[in-house]
C-alpha cells in the first residue's frame, strides 16, 4: 500500500495537461492576470517595463568571447558579479551534492517509480506550443528507452522533488522558484530562448553545450512571445540559416561547455540554447525578484 501511495503522490507532481483552448477573450484575460501576478511577485510595476530596462542595461555590456569560471562566491560576492549583467560559471559547488554521486543505474533503481513527462516528436519546432507532444511514463521506463533518433525524447522542466532532496542550493537569491530538472541522453536540446528571470543552472551529470546571446540582441533573433517572461527564437545557432534569418548575423553568440559539477549563472534576458553532449542530468532555479543587473 505504501508504494502504491508513493506512486500516486509521484504522479501528482506532474503538471496538468493543457485543457480545452480558451476563447480569445478568456485567453487575453488570463494573460493579463498572469502578467499582473508576475509583476507583483518580482516587485516591479510592469513586466514589459522590466524587459525594456534589461535590454537597455544590456547595451552597455562588453562583448564576451568566453564565459569565465570562478570559485564559490558567498552571497555578497555573487550579487556583485551578477550585477554586472554577464554570465559566469561557478566551480567547486555542485559536485559536492549527493545527487552528483548517483549513476543512471542508481537513478533507475532508487527512483524508477517516479512519474515523468517526456517531450517527444519534434519538440524543438513546437517548443513553446501549448499542445506540443508529451508522453507520461515512469523514470524507469524512460531510462530504458533506446533510440537512434536525432532528437531523442527529453524529460525537461519537471520538479522531481525526490531528486531535489539530494541537492544543496546556494541562497544567492532572496526568493527562488522551485528546482526544475532536465534529464536525457546525448542530442536532447532546448532551443534558443530567453527567460526574463535570473537563473542558476546546475550540471549534475554529463556535459552540455550552451550558446548565449545578450538581451538587446533579441532585435536580431526574430523573437516570439510564449508569455511575458519567456520568449523563443526560431534561429538555430548550431545550424544557422542566414538566408531565412539574415539579421542573426549580427547576434553576438558565445559558446560554453558546462561540465558535471558546475553551476552556470544566466542573467535575466540572455538568450540561450542548450544541448546535451552526453547523457545528462541538470537542474535549475529561477529567481523571483527584480533582476540583479537592474539593482535593488
XYZ file of C-alpha atoms in Angstrom:
296
model
C 0.000 0.000 0.000
C 2.853 2.358 0.792
C 4.447 2.001 -2.656
C 1.034 2.494 -4.288
C 0.540 5.733 -2.367
C 4.069 6.834 -3.257
C 3.256 6.237 -6.914
C 0.098 8.315 -6.677
C 1.988 11.125 -4.982
C 4.684 10.983 -7.677
C 2.058 11.157 -10.431
C 0.566 14.268 -8.842
C 3.916 16.001 -9.223
C 3.382 16.167 -12.991
C 1.926 19.463 -14.204
C -1.638 19.301 -15.562
C -2.166 18.721 -19.252
C -3.439 21.658 -21.342
C -7.215 21.881 -21.261
C -9.681 22.894 -23.969
C -8.425 26.033 -25.769
C -9.798 29.277 -24.347
C -11.750 31.834 -26.318
C -9.687 34.857 -27.440
C -11.339 36.988 -24.751
C -10.667 34.472 -21.973
C -7.093 33.932 -23.207
C -6.412 37.688 -23.101
C -7.908 37.998 -19.615
C -5.792 35.099 -18.368
C -2.660 36.585 -19.956
C -3.263 39.966 -18.316
C -3.914 38.367 -14.933
C -0.741 36.314 -15.194
C 1.351 39.351 -16.131
C -0.029 41.292 -13.183
C 0.799 38.418 -10.829
C 4.283 38.041 -12.380
C 4.938 41.741 -11.794
C 3.780 41.556 -8.175
C 5.947 38.511 -7.461
C 9.013 40.292 -8.854
C 8.285 43.597 -7.181
C 8.085 45.590 -10.406
C 5.351 47.825 -11.780
C 5.271 46.179 -15.210
C 6.880 43.107 -16.781
C 7.102 44.940 -20.117
C 8.962 47.818 -18.454
C 11.275 45.314 -16.740
C 12.087 43.684 -20.074
C 12.862 47.081 -21.617
C 15.112 48.001 -18.678
C 17.041 44.729 -19.059
C 17.609 45.427 -22.758
C 18.783 48.977 -22.049
C 21.230 47.754 -19.412
C 22.483 45.107 -21.838
C 23.529 47.708 -24.426
C 26.350 48.817 -22.158
C 27.805 45.336 -21.729
C 31.142 44.332 -23.249
C 31.197 41.627 -25.905
C 32.466 38.373 -24.383
C 34.307 35.595 -26.199
C 34.048 33.106 -23.351
C 32.165 32.565 -20.100
C 34.548 32.913 -17.140
C 34.852 30.394 -14.320
C 35.055 31.477 -10.697
C 35.403 29.768 -7.338
C 32.457 29.509 -4.971
C 31.366 33.057 -4.007
C 29.370 33.939 -0.937
C 26.007 35.648 -1.470
C 27.507 39.144 -1.439
C 30.206 38.294 -3.965
C 27.676 36.503 -6.158
C 25.402 39.541 -6.191
C 28.311 41.814 -7.074
C 29.261 39.563 -10.000
C 25.682 39.144 -11.172
C 25.071 42.907 -11.055
C 27.500 43.230 -13.976
C 24.908 41.529 -16.183
C 27.219 38.852 -17.621
C 27.071 35.058 -17.331
C 29.666 33.110 -15.356
C 30.320 29.548 -14.207
C 30.884 28.586 -10.565
C 33.128 25.587 -9.925
C 33.513 23.563 -6.750
C 29.912 23.760 -5.542
C 27.514 21.403 -7.349
C 29.960 18.496 -7.378
C 29.520 18.153 -3.620
C 25.785 17.458 -3.878
C 24.769 13.857 -3.052
C 22.806 13.699 -6.315
C 26.032 14.026 -8.296
C 27.177 10.636 -6.987
C 24.205 8.800 -8.499
C 24.695 6.933 -11.774
C 21.889 6.388 -14.311
C 21.578 2.835 -12.983
C 21.257 4.099 -9.414
C 18.623 6.594 -10.527
C 16.736 3.740 -12.146
C 16.940 1.545 -9.068
C 16.158 4.171 -6.424
C 13.767 6.476 -8.276
C 12.384 4.264 -11.042
C 8.763 4.627 -9.912
C 8.872 8.415 -10.182
C 6.469 9.585 -12.872
C 7.969 11.823 -15.546
C 6.732 13.569 -18.688
C 8.915 13.352 -21.782
C 8.900 15.713 -24.715
C 8.549 13.611 -27.861
C 8.414 14.176 -31.599
C 9.715 17.464 -32.996
C 9.762 19.277 -29.673
C 12.226 21.885 -30.975
C 9.873 23.446 -33.513
C 6.933 23.098 -31.106
C 8.912 24.121 -28.009
C 6.569 26.896 -26.910
C 3.277 25.482 -28.159
C 0.678 24.616 -25.543
C -0.235 21.411 -27.358
C 3.258 20.003 -28.009
C 3.534 16.213 -27.898
C 4.260 14.698 -24.483
C 4.374 11.179 -23.111
C 3.955 10.258 -19.446
C 5.866 7.268 -18.086
C 7.904 6.116 -15.137
C 11.505 7.224 -14.811
C 12.466 3.555 -15.108
C 10.723 3.245 -18.472
C 12.269 6.493 -19.666
C 15.791 5.392 -18.774
C 15.160 2.081 -20.540
C 14.257 3.791 -23.820
C 16.660 3.226 -26.697
C 16.604 5.358 -29.819
C 18.863 6.412 -32.644
C 16.712 9.456 -33.380
C 18.457 12.765 -33.921
C 16.079 14.198 -31.334
C 15.532 11.675 -28.516
C 12.664 12.064 -26.016
C 13.565 14.588 -23.343
C 12.414 14.951 -19.751
C 12.551 18.667 -19.043
C 11.338 21.371 -16.690
C 9.910 18.987 -14.063
C 10.124 19.495 -10.327
C 11.051 15.836 -9.475
C 11.081 16.663 -5.771
C 12.589 13.357 -4.572
C 15.766 14.200 -6.509
C 15.920 17.675 -5.041
C 16.361 16.233 -1.559
C 19.867 15.325 -2.724
C 20.715 18.906 -3.791
C 22.025 21.790 -1.672
C 21.154 25.006 -3.496
C 23.070 28.160 -2.551
C 20.987 31.044 -1.207
C 22.063 33.504 -3.892
C 18.579 34.918 -4.480
C 16.202 36.266 -1.832
C 13.364 34.358 -3.467
C 13.581 31.433 -5.896
C 11.143 29.292 -7.808
C 11.151 25.522 -7.284
C 14.025 23.489 -8.770
C 13.396 22.132 -12.263
C 15.116 19.016 -13.568
C 16.273 18.159 -17.097
C 17.191 14.584 -17.979
C 18.067 12.854 -21.211
C 20.642 11.244 -23.467
C 23.041 12.978 -25.814
C 21.387 15.060 -28.549
C 18.491 16.302 -26.423
C 18.137 20.038 -26.881
C 16.303 23.094 -25.620
C 16.083 25.604 -28.491
C 17.094 29.243 -28.331
C 15.005 31.233 -25.866
C 15.247 33.698 -23.017
C 13.722 33.903 -19.554
C 13.350 37.341 -18.003
C 14.407 35.984 -14.620
C 17.914 35.407 -13.284
C 18.776 31.718 -13.498
C 21.240 29.351 -11.833
C 21.768 26.148 -13.829
C 23.423 23.154 -12.166
C 25.052 20.497 -14.337
C 24.789 17.385 -12.152
C 25.877 14.634 -14.539
C 27.172 14.743 -18.089
C 28.182 17.639 -20.318
C 26.128 20.307 -22.074
C 26.950 22.869 -24.744
C 25.226 26.218 -24.314
C 25.087 29.176 -26.696
C 24.424 32.559 -25.084
C 23.365 35.892 -26.596
C 22.821 39.195 -24.719
C 19.299 40.560 -24.205
C 19.451 43.538 -26.565
C 20.371 41.255 -29.461
C 16.813 39.974 -29.481
C 16.341 42.503 -32.295
C 18.372 40.096 -34.456
C 16.705 36.868 -33.290
C 13.093 37.145 -34.525
C 11.655 36.585 -31.022
C 8.241 35.082 -30.387
C 6.440 35.553 -27.089
C 5.403 32.433 -25.190
C 4.435 34.501 -22.167
C 5.580 37.772 -20.592
C 8.627 36.118 -19.010
C 9.530 33.675 -21.801
C 10.454 34.386 -25.432
C 11.655 31.910 -28.036
C 13.640 32.321 -31.242
C 13.396 30.217 -34.425
C 17.090 30.807 -35.148
C 19.376 27.827 -34.519
C 22.954 28.854 -33.665
C 24.131 25.274 -34.232
C 22.822 25.243 -37.815
C 22.483 28.931 -38.748
C 20.237 29.708 -41.712
C 21.189 33.267 -42.570
C 19.128 33.214 -45.752
C 15.996 32.762 -43.654
C 17.196 34.856 -40.695
C 19.653 37.418 -42.117
C 19.605 39.687 -39.055
C 21.023 36.844 -36.959
C 24.439 37.522 -38.496
C 24.646 40.490 -36.114
C 23.879 38.495 -32.961
C 26.871 38.022 -30.665
C 26.978 34.312 -29.794
C 29.141 32.905 -27.013
C 29.562 29.147 -26.735
C 30.372 27.456 -23.447
C 30.721 23.860 -22.315
C 29.289 23.177 -18.865
C 30.830 20.178 -17.147
C 29.381 17.965 -14.432
C 29.648 19.692 -11.068
C 29.476 23.238 -12.466
C 26.860 25.942 -11.913
C 26.108 28.429 -14.699
C 24.578 31.816 -13.910
C 22.404 33.042 -16.788
C 21.345 36.682 -16.291
C 17.740 37.623 -16.975
C 17.039 38.224 -20.658
C 20.047 36.331 -22.041
C 19.071 34.025 -24.882
C 20.428 30.502 -24.563
C 20.299 27.207 -26.429
C 21.216 24.032 -24.567
C 22.307 20.667 -25.991
C 23.378 17.541 -24.122
C 26.663 16.146 -25.465
C 26.378 13.051 -23.256
C 23.730 11.502 -21.020
C 22.875 14.450 -18.825
C 21.082 15.370 -15.630
C 20.710 19.082 -14.914
C 18.618 21.272 -12.652
C 17.937 24.971 -12.482
C 16.183 27.578 -10.389
C 14.853 30.944 -11.475
C 14.910 33.956 -9.188
C 11.586 35.531 -8.330
C 12.616 39.145 -7.951
C 13.910 42.130 -9.844
C 16.890 41.025 -11.969
C 20.203 41.784 -10.287
C 21.512 43.770 -13.244
C 18.832 46.378 -12.528
C 19.970 46.941 -8.965
C 17.744 46.998 -5.900
